[in-house]
mmCIF file of C-alpha atoms in Angstrom:
data_model
loop_
_atom_site.group_PDB
_atom_site.id
_atom_site.type_symbol
_atom_site.label_atom_id
_atom_site.label_comp_id
_atom_site.label_asym_id
_atom_site.label_seq_id
_atom_site.Cartn_x
_atom_site.Cartn_y
_atom_site.Cartn_z
ATOM 1 C CA MET A 1 0.044 -0.066 0.049
ATOM 2 C CA ARG A 2 1.050 3.214 -0.531
ATOM 3 C CA ILE A 3 0.754 6.523 1.299
ATOM 4 C CA LEU A 4 -0.350 9.197 -1.744
ATOM 5 C CA GLY A 5 -1.792 12.116 -2.396
ATOM 6 C CA ASN A 6 -1.190 16.011 -4.123
ATOM 7 C CA VAL A 7 -0.948 19.304 -3.566
ATOM 8 C CA LEU A 8 -3.094 21.670 -4.507
ATOM 9 C CA SER A 9 -6.154 20.776 -6.321
ATOM 10 C CA LEU A 10 -8.888 23.555 -7.459
ATOM 11 C CA PHE A 11 -7.256 26.627 -7.764
ATOM 12 C CA ALA A 12 -9.711 28.507 -6.071
ATOM 13 C CA VAL A 13 -9.205 26.964 -2.484
ATOM 14 C CA LEU A 14 -5.672 28.212 -2.459
ATOM 15 C CA SER A 15 -4.033 31.899 -1.889
ATOM 16 C CA LEU A 16 -2.383 31.769 -5.263
ATOM 17 C CA SER A 17 1.617 32.308 -5.741
ATOM 18 C CA ALA A 18 3.653 32.380 -9.022
ATOM 19 C CA ALA A 19 3.911 28.675 -10.673
ATOM 20 C CA GLU A 20 4.956 27.361 -13.879
ATOM 21 C CA PRO A 21 2.363 26.015 -16.091
ATOM 22 C CA MET A 22 2.145 22.362 -16.127
ATOM 23 C CA PRO A 23 4.318 20.484 -18.594
ATOM 24 C CA THR A 24 2.432 19.492 -21.823
ATOM 25 C CA PRO A 25 2.058 14.967 -21.218
ATOM 26 C CA PHE A 26 4.092 13.097 -23.013
ATOM 27 C CA VAL A 27 5.128 9.375 -23.702
ATOM 28 C CA ARG A 28 8.194 7.802 -21.983
ATOM 29 C CA LEU A 29 8.654 4.261 -22.539
ATOM 30 C CA LYS A 30 10.572 2.127 -19.377
ATOM 31 C CA THR A 31 12.556 -0.962 -20.690
ATOM 32 C CA SER A 32 14.761 -3.363 -18.774
ATOM 33 C CA VAL A 33 17.865 -1.538 -20.136
ATOM 34 C CA GLY A 34 16.766 1.576 -19.168
ATOM 35 C CA THR A 35 14.043 4.888 -20.781
ATOM 36 C CA VAL A 36 13.403 5.775 -24.036
ATOM 37 C CA GLU A 37 12.371 9.218 -24.500
ATOM 38 C CA LYS A 38 9.581 10.616 -27.355
ATOM 39 C CA GLY A 39 11.023 9.868 -30.715
ATOM 40 C CA GLY A 40 13.896 7.808 -29.661
ATOM 41 C CA ARG A 41 15.611 4.274 -30.398
ATOM 42 C CA ILE A 42 15.096 0.848 -28.848
ATOM 43 C CA THR A 43 17.590 -1.071 -30.254
ATOM 44 C CA LEU A 44 17.516 -5.322 -30.034
ATOM 45 C CA ARG A 45 18.325 -8.354 -31.791
ATOM 46 C CA PRO A 46 16.344 -9.884 -34.155
ATOM 47 C CA GLY A 47 14.465 -12.451 -31.289
ATOM 48 C CA GLU A 48 15.092 -10.732 -28.376
ATOM 49 C CA ARG A 49 13.035 -9.720 -25.940
ATOM 50 C CA LEU A 50 12.018 -6.602 -24.220
ATOM 51 C CA THR A 51 9.612 -5.407 -21.798
ATOM 52 C CA LEU A 52 8.019 -2.187 -22.597
ATOM 53 C CA GLU A 53 5.926 0.327 -20.118
ATOM 54 C CA ALA A 54 4.446 3.281 -21.726
ATOM 55 C CA ARG A 55 4.116 5.993 -18.758
ATOM 56 C CA VAL A 56 2.496 9.883 -19.253
ATOM 57 C CA TYR A 57 4.618 12.454 -18.066
ATOM 58 C CA GLY A 58 4.299 15.901 -17.898
ATOM 59 C CA GLY A 59 0.887 17.247 -16.780
ATOM 60 C CA ARG A 60 -0.486 16.327 -13.209
ATOM 61 C CA ARG A 61 2.401 13.869 -13.140
ATOM 62 C CA ALA A 62 4.707 16.560 -12.979
ATOM 63 C CA TRP A 63 3.201 18.504 -10.679
ATOM 64 C CA CYS A 64 2.435 15.860 -8.354
ATOM 65 C CA MET A 65 6.306 15.094 -8.646
ATOM 66 C CA GLU A 66 7.178 19.059 -8.476
ATOM 67 C CA PRO A 67 4.616 20.845 -6.536
ATOM 68 C CA GLU A 68 7.183 23.614 -5.674
ATOM 69 C CA LYS A 69 7.359 24.693 -9.499
ATOM 70 C CA PHE A 70 4.149 23.956 -10.715
ATOM 71 C CA ALA A 71 1.191 23.866 -8.210
ATOM 72 C CA ASN A 72 0.016 27.397 -7.072
ATOM 73 C CA MET A 73 0.928 27.368 -3.760
ATOM 74 C CA GLY A 74 -0.512 29.130 -0.859
ATOM 75 C CA ARG A 75 1.366 29.985 2.176
ATOM 76 C CA ASN A 76 -0.705 27.848 4.612
ATOM 77 C CA THR A 77 0.016 25.118 2.576
ATOM 78 C CA VAL A 78 1.810 22.045 3.463
ATOM 79 C CA ILE A 79 2.753 18.904 1.268
ATOM 80 C CA GLU A 80 2.667 15.633 3.106
ATOM 81 C CA THR A 81 3.834 13.629 0.332
ATOM 82 C CA LYS A 82 4.923 13.673 -3.533
ATOM 83 C CA GLY A 83 6.165 11.599 -5.983
ATOM 84 C CA GLU A 84 5.243 10.074 -9.587
ATOM 85 C CA THR A 85 2.040 7.980 -8.307
ATOM 86 C CA GLY A 86 0.400 10.923 -6.146
ATOM 87 C CA LEU A 87 0.848 13.640 -3.851
ATOM 88 C CA SER A 88 -1.260 14.862 -0.395
ATOM 89 C CA PHE A 89 -1.350 18.396 0.829
ATOM 90 C CA THR A 90 -3.248 20.358 3.541
ATOM 91 C CA THR A 91 -4.095 24.332 2.801
ATOM 92 C CA GLY A 92 -5.393 24.584 6.725
ATOM 93 C CA PRO A 93 -7.586 23.592 9.456
ATOM 94 C CA GLY A 94 -9.954 20.955 8.251
ATOM 95 C CA PHE A 95 -8.726 21.205 4.512
ATOM 96 C CA ARG A 96 -6.800 17.894 3.048
ATOM 97 C CA GLY A 97 -5.881 16.904 -0.859
ATOM 98 C CA ILE A 98 -4.878 14.011 -2.367
ATOM 99 C CA TRP A 99 -4.083 12.859 -5.614
ATOM 100 C CA LYS A 100 -3.395 9.298 -6.604
ATOM 101 C CA LEU A 101 -2.350 7.848 -9.728
ATOM 102 C CA GLU A 102 -5.461 5.377 -10.363
ATOM 103 C CA SER A 103 -4.540 3.539 -13.745
ATOM 104 C CA GLU A 104 -2.292 3.489 -16.782
ATOM 105 C CA SER A 105 -3.009 1.754 -19.948
ATOM 106 C CA ALA A 106 -1.321 2.367 -23.490
ATOM 107 C CA VAL A 107 -2.604 1.235 -27.123
ATOM 108 C CA TRP A 108 0.233 0.259 -29.187
ATOM 109 C CA TYR A 109 0.367 0.462 -32.763
ATOM 110 C CA GLY A 110 3.020 0.781 -36.159
ATOM 111 C CA GLN A 111 4.948 -1.684 -37.978
ATOM 112 C CA LEU A 112 5.895 -4.595 -35.778
ATOM 113 C CA GLY A 113 2.367 -6.672 -36.178
ATOM 114 C CA ASP A 114 2.804 -10.155 -33.932
ATOM 115 C CA ALA A 115 6.333 -9.016 -32.589
ATOM 116 C CA LEU A 116 4.436 -6.887 -30.145
ATOM 117 C CA LYS A 117 1.984 -8.175 -27.792
ATOM 118 C CA PRO A 118 -0.013 -5.360 -25.363
ATOM 119 C CA ASP A 119 -1.139 -6.333 -22.474
ATOM 120 C CA ALA A 120 -4.787 -6.082 -21.864
ATOM 121 C CA GLY A 121 -5.886 -3.064 -19.967
ATOM 122 C CA LYS A 122 -2.402 -2.380 -18.814
ATOM 123 C CA ALA A 123 0.405 0.039 -20.212
ATOM 124 C CA THR A 124 2.870 -3.153 -21.041
ATOM 125 C CA ALA A 125 3.871 -4.679 -23.490
ATOM 126 C CA THR A 126 6.240 -7.839 -24.948
ATOM 127 C CA LEU A 127 8.226 -6.802 -27.808
ATOM 128 C CA THR A 128 9.937 -9.633 -29.488
ATOM 129 C CA GLY A 129 12.571 -8.454 -32.471
ATOM 130 C CA PRO A 130 11.734 -9.556 -35.892
ATOM 131 C CA LYS A 131 13.272 -11.442 -37.664
ATOM 132 C CA ASN A 132 14.706 -9.155 -40.823
ATOM 133 C CA PRO A 133 16.885 -6.419 -39.331
ATOM 134 C CA GLY A 134 16.238 -3.013 -40.303
ATOM 135 C CA ASN A 135 14.015 0.146 -38.723
ATOM 136 C CA TYR A 136 10.576 -0.101 -37.651
ATOM 137 C CA GLN A 137 8.272 2.367 -36.350
ATOM 138 C CA LEU A 138 6.100 1.979 -32.866
ATOM 139 C CA SER A 139 3.433 4.464 -31.835
ATOM 140 C CA VAL A 140 1.945 4.779 -28.446
ATOM 141 C CA LYS A 141 -0.870 6.422 -26.882
ATOM 142 C CA ALA A 142 -0.860 6.338 -23.418
ATOM 143 C CA THR A 143 -3.778 7.177 -20.525
ATOM 144 C CA SER A 144 -3.022 7.781 -16.888
ATOM 145 C CA THR A 145 -6.240 8.408 -14.972
ATOM 146 C CA TRP A 146 -6.124 10.458 -11.839
ATOM 147 C CA HIS A 147 -8.011 10.497 -8.552
ATOM 148 C CA TYR A 148 -8.830 13.479 -6.394
ATOM 149 C CA ASP A 149 -10.173 13.357 -3.061
ATOM 150 C CA ARG A 150 -10.458 16.731 -1.158
ATOM 151 C CA HIS A 151 -12.177 16.901 2.597
ATOM 152 C CA SER A 152 -12.672 20.319 4.192
ATOM 153 C CA GLN A 153 -15.077 20.864 6.898
ATOM 154 C CA GLY A 154 -17.178 18.254 6.755
ATOM 155 C CA ASN A 155 -17.849 17.985 2.847
ATOM 156 C CA HIS A 156 -16.229 15.265 0.651
ATOM 157 C CA VAL A 157 -15.872 16.177 -3.277
ATOM 158 C CA GLU A 158 -14.124 13.735 -5.658
ATOM 159 C CA GLN A 159 -12.928 14.253 -9.073
ATOM 160 C CA THR A 160 -11.090 11.815 -11.566
ATOM 161 C CA GLU A 161 -8.898 13.418 -14.437
ATOM 162 C CA LYS A 162 -7.313 11.515 -17.525
ATOM 163 C CA GLN A 163 -4.178 12.249 -19.461
ATOM 164 C CA GLU A 164 -3.718 11.497 -22.749
ATOM 165 C CA ALA A 165 -0.481 11.365 -24.792
ATOM 166 C CA GLU A 166 0.884 9.839 -27.861
ATOM 167 C CA GLY A 167 4.628 9.467 -28.966
ATOM 168 C CA ALA A 168 6.342 8.002 -31.929
ATOM 169 C CA PHE A 169 9.589 5.805 -31.624
ATOM 170 C CA THR A 170 11.974 3.791 -33.582
ATOM 171 C CA VAL A 171 12.715 0.137 -33.118
ATOM 172 C CA VAL A 172 16.047 -0.948 -34.340
ATOM 173 C CA VAL A 173 17.112 -4.362 -35.332
ATOM 174 C CA GLU A 174 20.471 -5.006 -35.736
ATOM 175 C CA ALA A 175 21.757 -8.857 -36.208
ATOM 176 C CA VAL A 176 25.151 -9.664 -34.469
ATOM 177 C CA SER A 177 27.433 -9.966 -37.068
ATOM 178 C CA GLY A 178 27.800 -13.337 -38.585
ATOM 179 C CA SER A 179 24.363 -14.179 -36.583
ATOM 180 C CA TRP A 180 22.106 -17.407 -38.434
ATOM 181 C CA PHE A 181 20.448 -17.810 -35.268
ATOM 182 C CA SER A 182 19.015 -15.180 -32.395
ATOM 183 C CA SER A 183 16.227 -15.699 -30.043
ATOM 184 C CA ALA A 184 15.616 -14.076 -26.666
ATOM 185 C CA ASN A 185 18.688 -16.082 -24.701
ATOM 186 C CA ILE A 186 20.511 -17.750 -27.431
ATOM 187 C CA VAL A 187 23.053 -16.634 -30.314
ATOM 188 C CA ALA A 188 24.493 -18.638 -33.240
ATOM 189 C CA THR A 189 27.083 -17.542 -35.397
ATOM 190 C CA GLY A 190 29.844 -18.891 -37.764
ATOM 191 C CA GLN A 191 28.304 -22.053 -40.370
ATOM 192 C CA PRO A 192 24.836 -22.332 -40.220
ATOM 193 C CA ASP A 193 22.940 -25.752 -39.391
ATOM 194 C CA ASP A 194 19.456 -27.113 -39.810
ATOM 195 C CA ASP A 195 19.636 -29.556 -37.387
ATOM 196 C CA LEU A 196 21.206 -26.952 -34.750
ATOM 197 C CA ARG A 197 18.832 -24.576 -35.498
ATOM 198 C CA PHE A 198 15.940 -26.901 -34.743
ATOM 199 C CA ARG A 199 17.233 -27.741 -31.506
ATOM 200 C CA LEU A 200 18.145 -24.200 -30.706
ATOM 201 C CA GLN A 201 14.630 -23.593 -31.252
ATOM 202 C CA ASN A 202 13.893 -26.255 -28.587
ATOM 203 C CA VAL A 203 16.641 -24.787 -26.371
ATOM 204 C CA GLN A 204 14.591 -21.712 -26.232
ATOM 205 C CA ALA A 205 11.042 -23.191 -25.603
ATOM 206 C CA LEU A 206 12.536 -24.983 -22.614
ATOM 207 C CA TYR A 207 14.169 -21.766 -21.170
ATOM 208 C CA ASP A 208 10.519 -20.080 -21.850
ATOM 209 C CA SER A 209 8.700 -23.016 -20.169
ATOM 210 C CA VAL A 210 11.231 -23.241 -17.111
ATOM 211 C CA SER A 211 10.749 -19.754 -16.198
ATOM 212 C CA GLN A 212 6.894 -20.264 -16.536
ATOM 213 C CA HIS A 213 7.075 -23.042 -13.992
ATOM 214 C CA LEU A 214 9.438 -21.135 -11.474
ATOM 215 C CA LEU A 215 6.860 -18.193 -11.447
ATOM 216 C CA ASN A 216 3.834 -20.675 -10.782
ATOM 217 C CA ARG A 217 5.851 -22.911 -8.395
ATOM 218 C CA LYS A 218 5.738 -25.555 -10.088
ATOM 219 C CA TRP A 219 9.113 -27.025 -9.415
ATOM 220 C CA ASP A 220 8.854 -30.942 -9.392
ATOM 221 C CA LEU A 221 8.081 -29.401 -13.681
ATOM 222 C CA ALA A 222 10.711 -26.767 -13.429
ATOM 223 C CA ARG A 223 12.917 -29.612 -12.700
ATOM 224 C CA GLN A 224 11.619 -31.987 -15.345
ATOM 225 C CA GLY A 225 12.054 -29.006 -18.052
ATOM 226 C CA LEU A 226 16.127 -28.433 -16.773
ATOM 227 C CA GLU A 227 16.720 -31.953 -17.492
ATOM 228 C CA SER A 228 15.552 -31.310 -21.281
ATOM 229 C CA LEU A 229 17.367 -28.775 -21.603
ATOM 230 C CA LYS A 230 20.521 -30.728 -20.390
ATOM 231 C CA GLY A 231 19.559 -33.182 -22.518
ATOM 232 C CA THR A 232 19.111 -30.986 -25.469
ATOM 233 C CA LEU A 233 21.952 -29.422 -25.142
ATOM 234 C CA GLY A 234 23.713 -32.759 -25.148
ATOM 235 C CA ASN A 235 22.096 -33.709 -28.094
ATOM 236 C CA ILE A 236 23.704 -30.050 -29.653
ATOM 237 C CA LYS A 237 27.054 -30.958 -28.481
ATOM 238 C CA SER A 238 26.906 -34.280 -30.205
ATOM 239 C CA ARG A 239 25.929 -32.848 -33.988
ATOM 240 C CA LEU A 240 28.429 -30.123 -33.397
ATOM 241 C CA ASP A 241 30.777 -32.799 -32.782
ATOM 242 C CA GLN A 242 29.615 -34.728 -36.196
ATOM 243 C CA LEU A 243 29.752 -31.818 -38.022
ATOM 244 C CA LYS A 244 33.454 -31.285 -37.446
ATOM 245 C CA ARG A 245 34.401 -34.911 -38.074
ATOM 246 C CA GLU A 246 32.250 -34.479 -41.351
ATOM 247 C CA LYS A 247 33.172 -31.019 -42.524
ATOM 248 C CA PRO A 248 36.681 -30.261 -41.593
ATOM 249 C CA GLY A 249 37.384 -26.763 -40.584
ATOM 250 C CA TYR A 250 33.690 -26.028 -39.348
ATOM 251 C CA ALA A 251 32.960 -23.665 -37.206
ATOM 252 C CA CYS A 252 29.900 -22.830 -35.153
ATOM 253 C CA GLN A 253 30.065 -20.468 -32.061
ATOM 254 C CA ILE A 254 26.478 -20.525 -29.904
ATOM 255 C CA LYS A 255 26.021 -17.747 -26.718
ATOM 256 C CA PHE A 256 23.233 -18.395 -24.308
ATOM 257 C CA MET A 257 22.459 -15.146 -22.208
ATOM 258 C CA GLY A 258 20.210 -15.241 -18.943
ATOM 259 C CA LEU A 259 18.728 -17.931 -17.365
ATOM 260 C CA PRO A 260 15.149 -19.567 -17.010
ATOM 261 C CA SER A 261 15.326 -18.175 -13.192
ATOM 262 C CA ASP A 262 15.734 -14.629 -13.612
ATOM 263 C CA LYS A 263 12.158 -13.626 -13.625
ATOM 264 C CA VAL A 264 11.608 -15.662 -10.309
ATOM 265 C CA MET A 265 14.744 -14.488 -8.938
ATOM 266 C CA LEU A 266 13.354 -10.872 -9.279
ATOM 267 C CA ARG A 267 10.390 -11.505 -7.544
ATOM 268 C CA ILE A 268 12.513 -13.059 -5.035
ATOM 269 C CA GLN A 269 14.602 -9.744 -4.128
ATOM 270 C CA ALA A 270 11.570 -7.574 -4.536
ATOM 271 C CA LEU A 271 10.111 -9.677 -1.472
ATOM 272 C CA GLN A 272 13.392 -9.485 0.218
ATOM 273 C CA LYS A 273 13.267 -5.623 -0.220
ATOM 274 C CA MET A 274 9.919 -5.869 1.309
ATOM 275 C CA ALA A 275 11.321 -7.823 4.367
ATOM 276 C CA GLU A 276 13.765 -5.345 5.192
ATOM 277 C CA GLN A 277 11.178 -2.236 4.699
ATOM 278 C CA TRP A 278 9.202 -4.037 7.459
ATOM 279 C CA LYS A 279 12.186 -4.367 9.930
ATOM 280 C CA ALA A 280 12.441 -0.695 9.445
ATOM 281 C CA MET A 281 8.796 -0.259 10.145
ATOM 282 C CA ASN A 282 8.841 -2.145 13.355
ATOM 283 C CA LEU A 283 11.978 -0.101 14.430
ATOM 284 C CA ILE A 284 10.239 3.137 13.733
ATOM 285 C CA ALA A 285 6.973 2.706 14.891
ATOM 286 C CA SER A 286 8.670 1.158 18.227
ATOM 287 C CA GLU A 287 11.164 4.006 18.737
ATOM 288 C CA ASN A 288 8.220 6.277 18.009
ATOM 289 C CA ALA A 289 5.838 4.873 20.810
ATOM 290 C CA GLN A 290 8.557 5.064 23.136
ATOM 291 C CA LYS A 291 9.476 8.482 22.859
ATOM 292 C CA ILE A 292 5.388 9.418 22.755
ATOM 293 C CA ASN A 293 5.780 7.755 26.398
ATOM 294 C CA GLN A 294 8.057 9.737 27.521
ATOM 295 C CA LEU A 295 6.606 12.900 26.336
ATOM 296 C CA LEU A 296 3.240 11.786 28.110
ATOM 297 C CA LEU A 297 4.932 10.846 31.229
ATOM 298 C CA ASN A 298 6.841 14.210 31.087
ATOM 299 C CA LYS A 299 4.645 16.557 32.768
ATOM 300 C CA GLN A 300 6.484 19.868 32.210
ATOM 301 C CA THR A 301 6.643 18.843 28.172
ATOM 302 C CA VAL A 302 6.385 22.440 26.088
ATOM 303 C CA PHE A 303 4.968 20.405 22.560
ATOM 304 C CA SER A 304 6.387 21.940 19.276
ATOM 305 C CA ASN A 305 6.384 21.326 15.853
ATOM 306 C CA ASN A 306 10.024 19.467 16.050
ATOM 307 C CA ILE A 307 8.652 17.362 18.725
ATOM 308 C CA LEU A 308 5.939 16.564 16.519
ATOM 309 C CA LYS A 309 8.111 15.793 13.828
ATOM 310 C CA SER A 310 10.182 13.378 15.645
ATOM 311 C CA VAL A 311 6.721 11.177 16.335
ATOM 312 C CA PHE A 312 5.886 11.616 12.825
ATOM 313 C CA LYS A 313 7.808 12.394 9.637
ATOM 314 C CA ASN A 314 9.865 9.038 10.194
ATOM 315 C CA TYR A 315 6.848 7.077 9.412
ATOM 316 C CA LEU A 316 5.737 9.369 6.861
ATOM 317 C CA ASP A 317 9.107 9.004 4.980
ATOM 318 C CA TRP A 318 8.820 5.233 5.255
ATOM 319 C CA GLY A 319 5.264 5.070 4.222
ATOM 320 C CA SER A 320 5.589 7.012 0.920
ATOM 321 C CA GLY A 321 8.111 4.123 -0.141
ATOM 322 C CA VAL A 322 6.112 1.104 0.621
ATOM 323 C CA PRO A 323 5.376 -0.632 -2.650
ATOM 324 C CA GLY A 324 1.691 -2.192 -3.509
ATOM 325 C CA PRO A 325 0.534 -5.414 -3.678
ATOM 326 C CA ASN A 326 0.881 -5.163 -7.414
ATOM 327 C CA ASP A 327 4.592 -4.231 -7.274
ATOM 328 C CA LEU A 328 6.062 -7.193 -6.509
ATOM 329 C CA PHE A 329 5.045 -9.655 -9.462
ATOM 330 C CA GLY A 330 1.578 -10.954 -7.788
ATOM 331 C CA ALA A 331 3.705 -12.160 -5.134
ATOM 332 C CA VAL A 332 2.574 -9.868 -1.850
ATOM 333 C CA PRO A 333 0.036 -11.501 1.045
ATOM 334 C CA ALA A 334 -2.531 -9.748 0.370
ATOM 335 C CA HIS A 335 -3.607 -9.351 3.857
ATOM 336 C CA LEU A 336 -1.358 -6.755 4.679
ATOM 337 C CA GLN A 337 -2.897 -4.225 7.279
ATOM 338 C CA ALA A 338 -3.456 -0.688 6.835
ATOM 339 C CA LEU A 339 -0.632 1.601 7.154
ATOM 340 C CA VAL A 340 -1.842 4.560 7.320
ATOM 341 C CA ILE A 341 -2.066 7.131 10.346
ATOM 342 C CA PRO A 342 -6.079 7.913 11.198
ATOM 343 C CA SER A 343 -6.560 11.422 9.252
ATOM 344 C CA ASN A 344 -8.042 12.750 12.075
ATOM 345 C CA THR A 345 -4.810 12.263 13.787
ATOM 346 C CA LEU A 346 -2.541 13.332 10.807
ATOM 347 C CA ASP A 347 -5.145 16.430 10.223
ATOM 348 C CA TRP A 348 -4.366 17.561 13.608
ATOM 349 C CA TYR A 349 -0.417 17.302 12.627
ATOM 350 C CA THR A 350 -0.461 18.784 9.308
ATOM 351 C CA ASN A 351 -2.460 21.863 11.102
ATOM 352 C CA ALA A 352 -0.157 22.541 14.012
ATOM 353 C CA GLN A 353 2.613 22.668 11.654
ATOM 354 C CA GLU A 354 0.933 25.666 10.295
ATOM 355 C CA ASP A 355 -0.222 27.362 13.570
ATOM 356 C CA ALA A 356 2.327 26.135 16.439
ATOM 357 C CA SER A 357 -0.565 27.965 18.714
ATOM 358 C CA ILE A 358 -2.186 24.440 18.350
ATOM 359 C CA LEU A 359 -0.396 23.023 20.675
ATOM 360 C CA LYS A 360 -0.434 25.307 23.615
ATOM 361 C CA ASN A 361 -4.280 23.276 23.992
ATOM 362 C CA GLN A 362 -2.003 20.526 26.208
ATOM 363 C CA ALA A 363 -5.055 18.410 26.796
ATOM 364 C CA GLN A 364 -5.846 17.937 22.830
ATOM 365 C CA THR A 365 -2.137 17.521 22.118
ATOM 366 C CA ILE A 366 -2.030 14.520 24.962
ATOM 367 C CA GLN A 367 -5.326 13.238 23.726
ATOM 368 C CA LYS A 368 -3.795 13.102 19.508
ATOM 369 C CA LEU A 369 -0.299 12.022 20.540
ATOM 370 C CA SER A 370 -1.649 9.168 22.543
ATOM 371 C CA GLN A 371 -3.888 8.288 19.607
ATOM 372 C CA LEU A 372 -0.781 8.077 17.242
ATOM 373 C CA ARG A 373 1.208 6.052 20.302
ATOM 374 C CA GLU A 374 -2.147 3.711 19.589
ATOM 375 C CA PHE A 375 -1.449 3.605 16.147
ATOM 376 C CA TYR A 376 2.356 2.528 16.420
ATOM 377 C CA LEU A 377 1.291 -0.207 18.793
ATOM 378 C CA SER A 378 -1.274 -1.697 16.698
ATOM 379 C CA ARG A 379 1.202 -1.771 13.724
ATOM 380 C CA LEU A 380 3.529 -3.673 16.110
ATOM 381 C CA LYS A 381 1.163 -5.976 16.971
ATOM 382 C CA VAL A 382 0.436 -7.193 13.828
ATOM 383 C CA PHE A 383 3.962 -6.854 12.241
ATOM 384 C CA ASN A 384 5.029 -10.361 13.568
ATOM 385 C CA GLN A 385 1.723 -11.791 11.165
ATOM 386 C CA GLU A 386 2.780 -9.510 8.313
ATOM 387 C CA ASN A 387 6.832 -9.986 8.483
ATOM 388 C CA ARG A 388 5.453 -14.033 8.863
ATOM 389 C CA ALA A 389 3.228 -13.714 5.767
ATOM 390 C CA ILE A 390 6.354 -11.802 3.678
ATOM 391 C CA HIS A 391 8.895 -14.176 4.543
ATOM 392 C CA ASP A 392 6.073 -17.496 4.222
ATOM 393 C CA GLU A 393 6.155 -16.132 0.541
ATOM 394 C CA ILE A 394 10.229 -16.001 0.510
ATOM 395 C CA ASN A 395 10.739 -19.538 1.946
ATOM 396 C CA ALA A 396 7.866 -20.839 -0.566
ATOM 397 C CA HIS A 397 10.530 -19.577 -3.500
ATOM 398 C CA GLN A 398 13.304 -21.407 -1.750
ATOM 399 C CA PRO A 399 13.508 -24.033 -4.085
ATOM 400 C CA ALA A 400 14.132 -21.759 -7.086
ATOM 401 C CA LYS A 401 17.565 -20.840 -5.878
ATOM 402 C CA GLU A 402 18.430 -24.407 -5.954
ATOM 403 C CA LEU A 403 16.971 -24.681 -9.328
ATOM 404 C CA GLU A 404 18.978 -21.311 -10.396
ATOM 405 C CA GLY A 405 22.310 -23.171 -9.454
ATOM 406 C CA GLN A 406 21.107 -25.837 -11.449
ATOM 407 C CA ALA A 407 20.103 -23.769 -14.758
ATOM 408 C CA LYS A 408 23.387 -21.669 -14.225
ATOM 409 C CA ALA A 409 25.652 -25.209 -13.950
ATOM 410 C CA ILE A 410 23.852 -27.187 -17.325
ATOM 411 C CA LEU A 411 24.376 -23.401 -19.228
ATOM 412 C CA SER A 412 27.751 -22.456 -18.171
ATOM 413 C CA GLY A 413 29.011 -25.908 -18.216
ATOM 414 C CA THR A 414 27.952 -27.582 -22.109
ATOM 415 C CA GLY A 415 31.558 -27.476 -23.243
ATOM 416 C CA PHE A 416 30.314 -25.976 -26.363
ATOM 417 C CA ALA A 417 28.970 -22.824 -25.753
ATOM 418 C CA SER A 418 29.435 -19.649 -23.520
ATOM 419 C CA TRP A 419 26.748 -18.121 -21.251
ATOM 420 C CA GLN A 420 26.763 -14.600 -19.933
ATOM 421 C CA THR A 421 24.102 -13.210 -17.743
ATOM 422 C CA LYS A 422 21.431 -11.316 -19.878
ATOM 423 C CA ARG A 423 21.599 -7.064 -20.240
#
């Protein structure tokens, strides 16, 4: 879950100050090898696969990322969180606004035909380098949908905003010099052979099927696939030995790139990162609860904005970076509890940042800090359950690590081919 929001929303609500106009929305593509700007080039081999993700930048996203630059901010505006997926702000007692990215989608068209496979209803597509080298035109129409929530003096207003942008890109397909076979994970150069070509196609099919079995946690099927891969590689070696006997001077170089386990290992890395984030949250909640206890026990405490920040800000900063369930390849436990500080306590905090006189109400301050302490204590109570759920997911993937080792040993130890990690 993310703690998201926005800075400003309906311009009439704020005392205006000078701001730059929001930049015109434009499309940027994200790939596994970097980002590509509108009009840019995407270079790959025939048969190589890349995942493309289209995002609308500029417009509302720029506004949420850089409110200081693009929002007409009043002197009482307090930005709580900001970033690519949203922004939250307050503008005075009782007023809070939240902009949140709701969805992104894309329509893809151009000269690539079946080489481009869009994911229905999403902003992603899989690009496979066409067999024929050359330049291919790719156009993308991307749409981002933003949702706005405004709470003010008992009123709740919502609105939805869509931003669209189009961009043209050039897909450059470059064959490896001398190559006669090229796929997502394999390149063969030198003298061609139809029997080898057929067997290399089988190797690529086994790469793909083992990868999917690993993502589905079908470990036995993945093991069977690796055994088939080992057998097929043995057959390729036998064929190469035969060709060298029958054709003196025969030369063929084969290179394997990446492992069938690459995707599942990315999932495991993401889950491990999440586990570290949860440890950090547990420490923050524990330390903040202890600080609040000390504050409440000390009857002579003079509350200040800095004191409030010491028990609020570190948790808010942590929450802004927490991934959502859809960010970790579908492997995040679905029952993780709410992470957001209760709105009435958070509103009081932001109001106090604007008007320090609020803290003079000692009874109210003690009440709100007591509520915040209860929130942190509730986080600590569910930490073990949530942490266990995350680690259960990690542990459920342990067989993948063993299978990754087997795959690496098989592909790097053929005796006839080179192997490298995939770019």
